[in-house]
PDB file of C-alpha atoms in Angstrom:
ATOM      1  CA  GLU A  75     -26.858  13.435 -49.951  1.00 82.00           C
ATOM      2  CA  LYS A  76     -26.808  16.438 -52.172  1.00 80.00           C
ATOM      3  CA  ILE A  77     -24.002  14.949 -54.370  1.00 80.00           C
ATOM      4  CA  LEU A  78     -25.767  11.485 -54.410  1.00 79.00           C
ATOM      5  CA  ALA A  79     -29.042  13.305 -55.534  1.00 80.00           C
ATOM      6  CA  GLY A  80     -27.248  15.111 -58.454  1.00 76.00           C
ATOM      7  CA  SER A  81     -27.208  13.711 -61.894  1.00 73.00           C
ATOM      8  CA  ASP A  82     -23.636  14.700 -62.671  1.00 74.00           C
ATOM      9  CA  GLY A  83     -20.725  12.327 -62.831  1.00 79.00           C
ATOM     10  CA  LEU A  84     -18.270  14.994 -61.620  1.00 82.00           C
ATOM     11  CA  VAL A  85     -18.672  17.367 -58.690  1.00 79.00           C
ATOM     12  CA  PHE A  86     -16.485  20.458 -57.936  1.00 81.00           C
ATOM     13  CA  LEU A  87     -15.450  19.873 -54.223  1.00 78.00           C
ATOM     14  CA  LYS A  88     -12.945  21.668 -52.203  1.00 82.00           C
ATOM     15  CA  GLY A  89     -11.211  23.416 -55.190  1.00 87.00           C
ATOM     16  CA  ARG A  90     -11.111  20.393 -57.530  1.00 88.00           C
ATOM     17  CA  TRP A  91     -13.220  18.116 -59.723  1.00 86.00           C
ATOM     18  CA  VAL A  92     -14.076  14.899 -58.052  1.00 83.00           C
ATOM     19  CA  GLU A  93     -15.549  11.782 -59.877  1.00 83.00           C
ATOM     20  CA  VAL A  94     -18.749  10.531 -58.060  1.00 82.00           C
ATOM     21  CA  ASP A  95     -18.723   6.905 -57.196  1.00 82.00           C
ATOM     22  CA  ARG A  96     -22.287   6.363 -56.219  1.00 83.00           C
ATOM     23  CA  GLU A  97     -21.922   2.876 -54.842  1.00 85.00           C
ATOM     24  CA  LYS A  98     -19.091   3.903 -52.464  1.00 83.00           C
ATOM     25  CA  LEU A  99     -20.915   7.252 -51.587  1.00 83.00           C
ATOM     26  CA  GLN A 100     -24.082   5.329 -50.762  1.00 86.00           C
ATOM     27  CA  ALA A 101     -22.178   2.857 -48.604  1.00 84.00           C
ATOM     28  CA  ALA A 102     -20.345   5.724 -46.761  1.00 82.00           C
ATOM     29  CA  LEU A 103     -23.687   7.490 -46.122  1.00 85.00           C
ATOM     30  CA  GLU A 104     -25.328   4.393 -44.714  1.00 86.00           C
ATOM     31  CA  HIS A 105     -22.375   3.669 -42.491  1.00 80.00           C
ATOM     32  CA  TRP A 106     -22.361   7.335 -41.203  1.00 80.00           C
ATOM     33  CA  LYS A 107     -26.060   7.029 -40.441  1.00 85.00           C
ATOM     34  CA  GLN A 108     -25.390   3.821 -38.447  1.00 80.00           C
ATOM     35  CA  VAL A 109     -22.615   5.445 -36.540  1.00 73.00           C
ATOM     36  CA  GLU A 110     -24.692   8.456 -35.849  1.00 79.00           C
ATOM     37  CA  ALA A 111     -27.592   6.250 -34.569  1.00 81.00           C
ATOM     38  CA  ASP A 112     -25.296   4.151 -32.338  1.00 72.00           C
ATOM     39  CA  ALA A 113     -23.667   7.185 -30.930  1.00 72.00           C
ATOM     40  CA  GLY A 114     -27.026   8.781 -30.259  1.00 73.00           C
ATOM     41  CA  LYS A 115     -28.036   6.047 -27.913  1.00 72.00           C
ATOM     42  CA  ASP A 116     -25.361   6.334 -25.115  1.00 73.00           C
ATOM     43  CA  GLY A 117     -22.578   8.265 -26.937  1.00 72.00           C
ATOM     44  CA  VAL A 118     -19.285   6.704 -27.779  1.00 72.00           C
ATOM     45  CA  SER A 119     -17.366   5.243 -24.839  1.00 76.00           C
ATOM     46  CA  PHE A 120     -13.746   5.956 -24.165  1.00 77.00           C
ATOM     47  CA  ILE A 121     -12.507   2.548 -25.377  1.00 79.00           C
ATOM     48  CA  GLU A 122     -14.713   2.824 -28.461  1.00 77.00           C
ATOM     49  CA  GLY A 123     -13.311   6.160 -29.173  1.00 81.00           C
ATOM     50  CA  MET A 124      -9.706   4.821 -28.925  1.00 83.00           C
ATOM     51  CA  ARG A 125     -10.508   1.933 -31.225  1.00 81.00           C
ATOM     52  CA  LEU A 126     -11.978   4.477 -33.703  1.00 79.00           C
ATOM     53  CA  LEU A 127      -8.871   6.606 -33.517  1.00 85.00           C
ATOM     54  CA  ALA A 128      -6.708   3.486 -34.207  1.00 81.00           C
ATOM     55  CA  GLY A 129      -8.973   2.500 -37.229  1.00 74.00           C
ATOM     56  CA  ALA A 130      -9.924  -0.761 -35.509  1.00 73.00           C
ATOM     57  CA  SER A 131     -13.303  -2.348 -35.339  1.00 67.00           C
ATOM     58  CA  LEU A 132     -15.644  -1.738 -32.433  1.00 64.00           C
ATOM     59  CA  GLY A 133     -16.144  -5.292 -31.816  1.00 62.00           C
ATOM     60  CA  SER A 134     -14.854  -8.775 -32.716  1.00 56.00           C
ATOM     61  CA  ASN A 135     -17.863  -9.437 -34.943  1.00 52.00           C
ATOM     62  CA  GLN A 136     -17.652  -6.168 -36.793  1.00 54.00           C
ATOM     63  CA  ALA A 137     -15.512  -5.275 -39.914  1.00 52.00           C
ATOM     64  CA  ARG A 138     -12.745  -2.632 -39.514  1.00 55.00           C
ATOM     65  CA  LEU A 139     -14.082   0.898 -39.618  1.00 53.00           C
ATOM     66  CA  PHE A 140     -12.102   1.640 -42.874  1.00 57.00           C
ATOM     67  CA  ASP A 141     -11.109  -0.674 -45.592  1.00 60.00           C
ATOM     68  CA  VAL A 142      -8.174   0.246 -47.852  1.00 60.00           C
ATOM     69  CA  ASP A 143     -10.204   2.274 -50.121  1.00 62.00           C
ATOM     70  CA  GLY A 144     -12.066   4.095 -47.399  1.00 61.00           C
ATOM     71  CA  ALA A 145      -8.988   4.959 -45.517  1.00 62.00           C
ATOM     72  CA  ALA A 146      -7.797   6.945 -48.520  1.00 63.00           C
ATOM     73  CA  TRP A 147     -10.551   9.612 -48.123  1.00 64.00           C
ATOM     74  CA  SER A 148     -11.727   9.319 -44.526  1.00 68.00           C
ATOM     75  CA  GLU A 149     -10.485   9.589 -41.049  1.00 75.00           C
ATOM     76  CA  VAL A 150     -11.386   9.884 -37.345  1.00 81.00           C
ATOM     77  CA  ARG A 151      -9.579  12.565 -35.280  1.00 86.00           C
ATOM     78  CA  ALA A 152      -9.433  13.489 -31.645  1.00 90.00           C
ATOM     79  CA  GLY A 153     -10.976  16.754 -30.768  1.00 89.00           C
ATOM     80  CA  ALA A 154      -8.739  19.403 -29.187  1.00 93.00           C
ATOM     81  CA  TRP A 155      -9.343  18.295 -25.626  1.00 91.00           C
ATOM     82  CA  LEU A 156      -8.741  14.663 -26.298  1.00 90.00           C
ATOM     83  CA  GLU A 157      -5.761  15.269 -28.511  1.00 91.00           C
ATOM     84  CA  GLU A 158      -4.014  17.316 -25.686  1.00 92.00           C
ATOM     85  CA  ARG A 159      -4.877  14.544 -23.101  1.00 89.00           C
ATOM     86  CA  LEU A 160      -3.306  11.918 -25.502  1.00 89.00           C
ATOM     87  CA  ARG A 161      -0.180  14.053 -25.905  1.00 90.00           C
ATOM     88  CA  GLN A 162       0.179  14.339 -22.138  1.00 89.00           C
ATOM     89  CA  LEU A 163      -0.197  10.600 -21.696  1.00 87.00           C
ATOM     90  CA  ARG A 164       2.673  10.199 -24.218  1.00 87.00           C
ATOM     91  CA  GLU A 165       4.729  12.900 -22.646  1.00 88.00           C
ATOM     92  CA  PRO A 166       4.235  12.827 -18.819  1.00 85.00           C
ATOM     93  CA  GLN A 167       7.451  14.891 -18.319  1.00 83.00           C
ATOM     94  CA  THR A 168       5.436  17.931 -19.584  1.00 84.00           C
ATOM     95  CA  LEU A 169       2.771  17.682 -17.077  1.00 83.00           C
ATOM     96  CA  GLN A 170       2.471  20.450 -14.500  1.00 79.00           C
ATOM     97  CA  THR A 171       1.115  19.091 -11.329  1.00 72.00           C
ATOM     98  CA  ALA A 172       1.728  20.633  -7.847  1.00 76.00           C
ATOM     99  CA  MET A 173       3.922  18.577  -5.563  1.00 84.00           C
ATOM    100  CA  PRO A 174       2.937  17.697  -1.940  1.00 87.00           C
ATOM    101  CA  GLY A 175       5.300  20.336  -0.599  1.00 86.00           C
ATOM    102  CA  SER A 176       6.414  20.291   2.916  1.00 90.00           C
ATOM    103  CA  ASP A 177       3.951  17.568   3.898  1.00 91.00           C
ATOM    104  CA  LEU A 178       6.440  15.169   2.133  1.00 94.00           C
ATOM    105  CA  ARG A 179       9.429  14.604   4.340  1.00 93.00           C
ATOM    106  CA  ALA A 180      11.590  13.560   1.421  1.00 93.00           C
ATOM    107  CA  THR A 181      13.095  14.871  -1.863  1.00 92.00           C
ATOM    108  CA  LEU A 182      11.848  13.197  -4.986  1.00 91.00           C
ATOM    109  CA  ARG A 183      14.143  12.286  -7.854  1.00 93.00           C
ATOM    110  CA  PRO A 184      13.241  13.903 -11.200  1.00 90.00           C
ATOM    111  CA  TYR A 185      11.881  10.615 -12.577  1.00 90.00           C
ATOM    112  CA  GLN A 186       9.842  10.241  -9.413  1.00 92.00           C
ATOM    113  CA  GLU A 187       8.278  13.587  -9.776  1.00 92.00           C
ATOM    114  CA  THR A 188       7.259  12.561 -13.313  1.00 91.00           C
ATOM    115  CA  GLY A 189       5.899   9.414 -11.953  1.00 92.00           C
ATOM    116  CA  VAL A 190       3.657  11.281  -9.349  1.00 93.00           C
ATOM    117  CA  GLN A 191       2.536  13.750 -12.041  1.00 91.00           C
ATOM    118  CA  TRP A 192       1.567  10.779 -14.369  1.00 92.00           C
ATOM    119  CA  LEU A 193      -0.239   8.899 -11.609  1.00 93.00           C
ATOM    120  CA  ARG A 194      -2.210  12.062 -10.639  1.00 92.00           C
ATOM    121  CA  PHE A 195      -3.107  12.790 -14.235  1.00 91.00           C
ATOM    122  CA  LEU A 196      -4.385   9.315 -14.884  1.00 92.00           C
ATOM    123  CA  SER A 197      -6.241   9.240 -11.554  1.00 91.00           C
ATOM    124  CA  LYS A 198      -8.101  12.487 -12.444  1.00 89.00           C
ATOM    125  CA  LEU A 199      -9.136  11.008 -15.723  1.00 88.00           C
ATOM    126  CA  GLY A 200     -10.342   7.869 -13.872  1.00 87.00           C
ATOM    127  CA  LEU A 201      -7.982   5.648 -15.725  1.00 86.00           C
ATOM    128  CA  GLY A 202      -5.859   2.782 -14.310  1.00 88.00           C
ATOM    129  CA  ALA A 203      -2.120   2.929 -14.174  1.00 92.00           C
ATOM    130  CA  CYS A 204       0.663   0.401 -14.015  1.00 93.00           C
ATOM    131  CA  LEU A 205       3.794   1.753 -12.294  1.00 91.00           C
ATOM    132  CA  ALA A 206       6.449  -0.748 -13.191  1.00 89.00           C
ATOM    133  CA  ASP A 207       9.689   0.779 -12.036  1.00 83.00           C
ATOM    134  CA  ASP A 208      12.308  -1.698 -11.132  1.00 82.00           C
ATOM    135  CA  MET A 209      12.751  -2.697  -7.518  1.00 79.00           C
ATOM    136  CA  GLY A 210      14.487  -0.167  -5.475  1.00 77.00           C
ATOM    137  CA  LEU A 211      13.497   2.868  -7.619  1.00 86.00           C
ATOM    138  CA  GLY A 212      10.901   4.170  -5.222  1.00 89.00           C
ATOM    139  CA  LYS A 213       7.411   3.091  -6.269  1.00 92.00           C
ATOM    140  CA  THR A 214       6.178   3.317  -2.611  1.00 95.00           C
ATOM    141  CA  ILE A 215       7.327   6.965  -2.272  1.00 96.00           C
ATOM    142  CA  GLN A 216       5.702   7.887  -5.462  1.00 95.00           C
ATOM    143  CA  VAL A 217       2.369   6.576  -4.213  1.00 96.00           C
ATOM    144  CA  ILE A 218       2.753   8.183  -0.774  1.00 97.00           C
ATOM    145  CA  SER A 219       3.404  11.538  -2.607  1.00 96.00           C
ATOM    146  CA  LEU A 220       0.288  10.942  -4.702  1.00 95.00           C
ATOM    147  CA  LEU A 221      -1.753  10.274  -1.534  1.00 95.00           C
ATOM    148  CA  LEU A 222      -0.392  13.568   0.056  1.00 95.00           C
ATOM    149  CA  LEU A 223      -1.170  15.404  -3.091  1.00 92.00           C
ATOM    150  CA  MET A 224      -4.738  14.099  -3.151  1.00 91.00           C
ATOM    151  CA  LYS A 225      -5.219  14.958   0.521  1.00 91.00           C
ATOM    152  CA  LYS A 226      -3.844  18.509  -0.166  1.00 89.00           C
ATOM    153  CA  GLU A 227      -6.210  18.952  -3.084  1.00 86.00           C
ATOM    154  CA  GLY A 228      -9.197  17.857  -0.958  1.00 80.00           C
ATOM    155  CA  GLY A 229     -12.592  17.019  -2.343  1.00 67.00           C
ATOM    156  CA  LYS A 230     -12.282  13.271  -1.874  1.00 69.00           C
ATOM    157  CA  SER A 231     -15.369  11.352  -0.882  1.00 75.00           C
ATOM    158  CA  SER A 232     -13.628   8.343   0.596  1.00 88.00           C
ATOM    159  CA  PRO A 233     -10.191   7.194   1.536  1.00 94.00           C
ATOM    160  CA  ALA A 234      -7.603   5.205  -0.591  1.00 95.00           C
ATOM    161  CA  LEU A 235      -7.207   1.456  -0.120  1.00 97.00           C
ATOM    162  CA  LEU A 236      -3.886  -0.069  -0.234  1.00 97.00           C
ATOM    163  CA  VAL A 237      -3.810  -3.917  -1.004  1.00 97.00           C
ATOM    164  CA  LEU A 238      -0.464  -5.460  -0.086  1.00 96.00           C
ATOM    165  CA  PRO A 239       1.194  -8.700   0.510  1.00 95.00           C
ATOM    166  CA  ALA A 240       1.201  -9.203   4.321  1.00 94.00           C
ATOM    167  CA  SER A 241       4.986  -9.041   4.349  1.00 94.00           C
ATOM    168  CA  LEU A 242       4.858  -5.390   3.237  1.00 94.00           C
ATOM    169  CA  LEU A 243       2.274  -3.967   5.771  1.00 95.00           C
ATOM    170  CA  ALA A 244       5.071  -2.926   8.197  1.00 94.00           C
ATOM    171  CA  ASN A 245       7.135  -1.375   5.392  1.00 95.00           C
ATOM    172  CA  TRP A 246       4.232   0.654   4.153  1.00 95.00           C
ATOM    173  CA  LYS A 247       3.480   1.741   7.774  1.00 96.00           C
ATOM    174  CA  SER A 248       7.039   2.691   8.410  1.00 96.00           C
ATOM    175  CA  GLU A 249       7.447   4.802   5.288  1.00 96.00           C
ATOM    176  CA  MET A 250       4.183   6.605   5.689  1.00 96.00           C
ATOM    177  CA  GLU A 251       5.069   7.518   9.335  1.00 96.00           C
ATOM    178  CA  GLN A 252       8.591   8.569   8.254  1.00 96.00           C
ATOM    179  CA  PHE A 253       7.844  10.425   5.002  1.00 96.00           C
ATOM    180  CA  ALA A 254       4.061  11.499   5.332  1.00 96.00           C
ATOM    181  CA  PRO A 255       3.100  11.985   8.903  1.00 96.00           C
ATOM    182  CA  ALA A 256       0.235  14.118   7.712  1.00 95.00           C
ATOM    183  CA  LEU A 257      -1.548  11.134   6.372  1.00 95.00           C
ATOM    184  CA  THR A 258      -4.085   9.398   8.699  1.00 94.00           C
ATOM    185  CA  PHE A 259      -4.255   5.673   8.077  1.00 95.00           C
ATOM    186  CA  ARG A 260      -5.959   2.543   9.531  1.00 95.00           C
ATOM    187  CA  PHE A 261      -5.420  -1.222   9.061  1.00 95.00           C
ATOM    188  CA  ALA A 262      -8.094  -3.541   7.823  1.00 94.00           C
ATOM    189  CA  HIS A 263      -5.997  -6.508   9.043  1.00 94.00           C
ATOM    190  CA  PRO A 264      -5.494  -8.296  12.392  1.00 93.00           C
ATOM    191  CA  SER A 265      -1.816  -7.030  12.598  1.00 91.00           C
ATOM    192  CA  GLY A 266      -3.005  -3.471  12.975  1.00 90.00           C
ATOM    193  CA  ALA A 267      -6.566  -3.715  14.104  1.00 91.00           C
ATOM    194  CA  SER A 268      -8.245  -5.658  16.934  1.00 92.00           C
ATOM    195  CA  ALA A 269     -10.981  -8.211  16.206  1.00 92.00           C
ATOM    196  CA  GLU A 270     -13.437  -5.889  17.765  1.00 93.00           C
ATOM    197  CA  ASP A 271     -12.380  -3.051  15.404  1.00 92.00           C
ATOM    198  CA  LEU A 272     -12.788  -5.242  12.393  1.00 92.00           C
ATOM    199  CA  LYS A 273     -16.250  -6.187  13.543  1.00 93.00           C
ATOM    200  CA  LYS A 274     -17.165  -2.568  13.968  1.00 92.00           C
ATOM    201  CA  ALA A 275     -15.724  -1.880  10.537  1.00 92.00           C
ATOM    202  CA  ALA A 276     -17.987  -4.548   8.895  1.00 93.00           C
ATOM    203  CA  ALA A 277     -21.036  -3.276  10.719  1.00 94.00           C
ATOM    204  CA  ASP A 278     -20.467   0.396   9.961  1.00 95.00           C
ATOM    205  CA  PRO A 279     -17.757   1.038   7.321  1.00 94.00           C
ATOM    206  CA  GLN A 280     -18.370   4.752   7.215  1.00 93.00           C
ATOM    207  CA  ALA A 281     -17.665   5.194  10.878  1.00 92.00           C
ATOM    208  CA  PHE A 282     -14.523   3.138  10.527  1.00 93.00           C
ATOM    209  CA  LEU A 283     -13.351   5.339   7.708  1.00 94.00           C
ATOM    210  CA  SER A 284     -14.239   8.686   9.084  1.00 92.00           C
ATOM    211  CA  GLY A 285     -11.303  10.996   9.010  1.00 91.00           C
ATOM    212  CA  VAL A 286      -9.087   8.435   7.455  1.00 94.00           C
ATOM    213  CA  ASP A 287      -6.802   9.049   4.388  1.00 95.00           C
ATOM    214  CA  VAL A 288      -5.651   5.484   3.755  1.00 96.00           C
ATOM    215  CA  VAL A 289      -6.659   2.011   4.720  1.00 96.00           C
ATOM    216  CA  LEU A 290      -4.078  -0.773   4.522  1.00 97.00           C
ATOM    217  CA  THR A 291      -5.084  -4.405   3.987  1.00 97.00           C
ATOM    218  CA  THR A 292      -3.814  -7.564   2.303  1.00 96.00           C
ATOM    219  CA  TYR A 293      -4.949  -9.675  -0.678  1.00 96.00           C
ATOM    220  CA  SER A 294      -6.260 -12.440   1.590  1.00 94.00           C
ATOM    221  CA  MET A 295      -8.252 -10.086   3.664  1.00 95.00           C
ATOM    222  CA  VAL A 296     -10.145  -8.540   0.754  1.00 95.00           C
ATOM    223  CA  SER A 297     -12.254 -11.815   0.528  1.00 90.00           C
ATOM    224  CA  ARG A 298     -12.580 -12.108   4.215  1.00 91.00           C
ATOM    225  CA  GLN A 299     -13.528  -8.533   4.989  1.00 93.00           C
ATOM    226  CA  GLN A 300     -16.458  -8.417   2.416  1.00 92.00           C
ATOM    227  CA  TRP A 301     -17.264  -4.748   3.536  1.00 95.00           C
ATOM    228  CA  LEU A 302     -14.212  -3.557   1.545  1.00 95.00           C
ATOM    229  CA  SER A 303     -16.134  -4.275  -1.597  1.00 95.00           C
ATOM    230  CA  THR A 304     -19.060  -2.146  -0.596  1.00 95.00           C
ATOM    231  CA  VAL A 305     -17.003   1.065  -0.378  1.00 95.00           C
ATOM    232  CA  ASN A 306     -16.464   3.308  -3.324  1.00 95.00           C
ATOM    233  CA  TRP A 307     -12.837   4.127  -2.729  1.00 96.00           C
ATOM    234  CA  ASN A 308     -11.190   7.237  -3.961  1.00 94.00           C
ATOM    235  CA  LEU A 309      -8.293   5.205  -5.097  1.00 95.00           C
ATOM    236  CA  VAL A 310      -7.314   1.514  -4.986  1.00 97.00           C
ATOM    237  CA  VAL A 311      -3.527   0.637  -5.194  1.00 97.00           C
ATOM    238  CA  LEU A 312      -2.284  -2.908  -5.505  1.00 97.00           C
ATOM    239  CA  ASP A 313       1.413  -3.460  -4.622  1.00 95.00           C
ATOM    240  CA  GLU A 314       3.192  -6.511  -5.953  1.00 92.00           C
ATOM    241  CA  ALA A 315       0.256  -6.733  -8.380  1.00 93.00           C
ATOM    242  CA  GLN A 316       1.489 -10.080  -9.806  1.00 91.00           C
ATOM    243  CA  ALA A 317      -0.588 -11.410  -6.953  1.00 92.00           C
ATOM    244  CA  ILE A 318      -3.593 -11.231  -9.205  1.00 91.00           C
ATOM    245  CA  LYS A 319      -2.098 -12.538 -12.400  1.00 92.00           C
ATOM    246  CA  ASN A 320      -4.299 -15.678 -12.208  1.00 92.00           C
ATOM    247  CA  PRO A 321      -7.706 -14.556 -13.344  1.00 92.00           C
ATOM    248  CA  SER A 322      -9.452 -17.623 -12.019  1.00 92.00           C
ATOM    249  CA  ALA A 323      -7.996 -17.415  -8.467  1.00 92.00           C
ATOM    250  CA  ARG A 324     -10.437 -16.424  -5.786  1.00 92.00           C
ATOM    251  CA  GLN A 325      -8.035 -13.814  -4.652  1.00 93.00           C
ATOM    252  CA  THR A 326      -8.069 -12.225  -8.015  1.00 95.00           C
ATOM    253  CA  ARG A 327     -11.827 -12.382  -8.273  1.00 95.00           C
ATOM    254  CA  ALA A 328     -12.263 -10.784  -4.945  1.00 94.00           C
ATOM    255  CA  VAL A 329      -9.829  -7.847  -5.646  1.00 95.00           C
ATOM    256  CA  LYS A 330     -11.668  -7.152  -8.988  1.00 95.00           C
ATOM    257  CA  GLN A 331     -14.883  -6.595  -7.010  1.00 95.00           C
ATOM    258  CA  LEU A 332     -13.379  -3.588  -5.334  1.00 96.00           C
ATOM    259  CA  LYS A 333     -14.910  -0.306  -6.494  1.00 95.00           C
ATOM    260  CA  ALA A 334     -12.826   2.832  -7.013  1.00 94.00           C
ATOM    261  CA  GLN A 335     -12.692   6.058  -8.853  1.00 93.00           C
ATOM    262  CA  ALA A 336      -9.193   5.165 -10.112  1.00 93.00           C
ATOM    263  CA  ARG A 337      -6.867   2.179  -9.892  1.00 95.00           C
ATOM    264  CA  ILE A 338      -3.115   1.793  -9.758  1.00 96.00           C
ATOM    265  CA  VAL A 339      -1.023  -1.417  -9.744  1.00 96.00           C
ATOM    266  CA  LEU A 340       2.680  -1.530  -8.786  1.00 95.00           C
ATOM    267  CA  THR A 341       5.081  -4.201  -9.897  1.00 91.00           C
ATOM    268  CA  GLY A 342       8.849  -4.495 -10.201  1.00 83.00           C
ATOM    269  CA  THR A 343       8.622  -8.045 -11.503  1.00 70.00           C
TER     270      THR A 343
END
């Protein structure tokens, strides 16, 4: 504003003389005031911040933040905290997250340890994760390790929910019993819960979930057991997540109604 109010065509700025382009300066000032006003309402959301850092527009009906001329003299930077988080996202092998320890009755391979650290890091940030290791590389054991780690850290307000194909219920049950006996789990499915138990769960979800670390259910049961969408889960994990690839399917719509502090999808396909 001071430069714009001056009468000189040149201004000494940061050690050099700069020509004053009043038209561009006025446009930049107006844009800044608009951004300031928008941010002053509810702040800038995470996704808006990421788009700003990428130099993209904030919406499909808005122009890009910087045109070719503007990009030559202006930029958006991440602050120190965000810059470090972005670095950690790009380099998960540098994360230092405590492992479950003796509660895990298995030895993780180095890439699996990195996977657990990455999943915990994203979950703490409240971001979603897609673990897409090939079949046979141990996605299940990484999630079980994460669940043990979250139990060890404590402070959770609700259990985790695992949504699985029905054919994998027995596999997850077996692996949790074998590798993580410290985890307490229940089924929200007729194969592991009586009809009476499921009725009680629908009537009083909190009582059903008391003292439970993990609930196992299936994609089809999510729409049948509507109480599942009333709980604010600590974590929701979808195994064989290609099951929700069709956005218009009833199953997909039901799963997307689930509330969680963090979400993870697993797929080897």
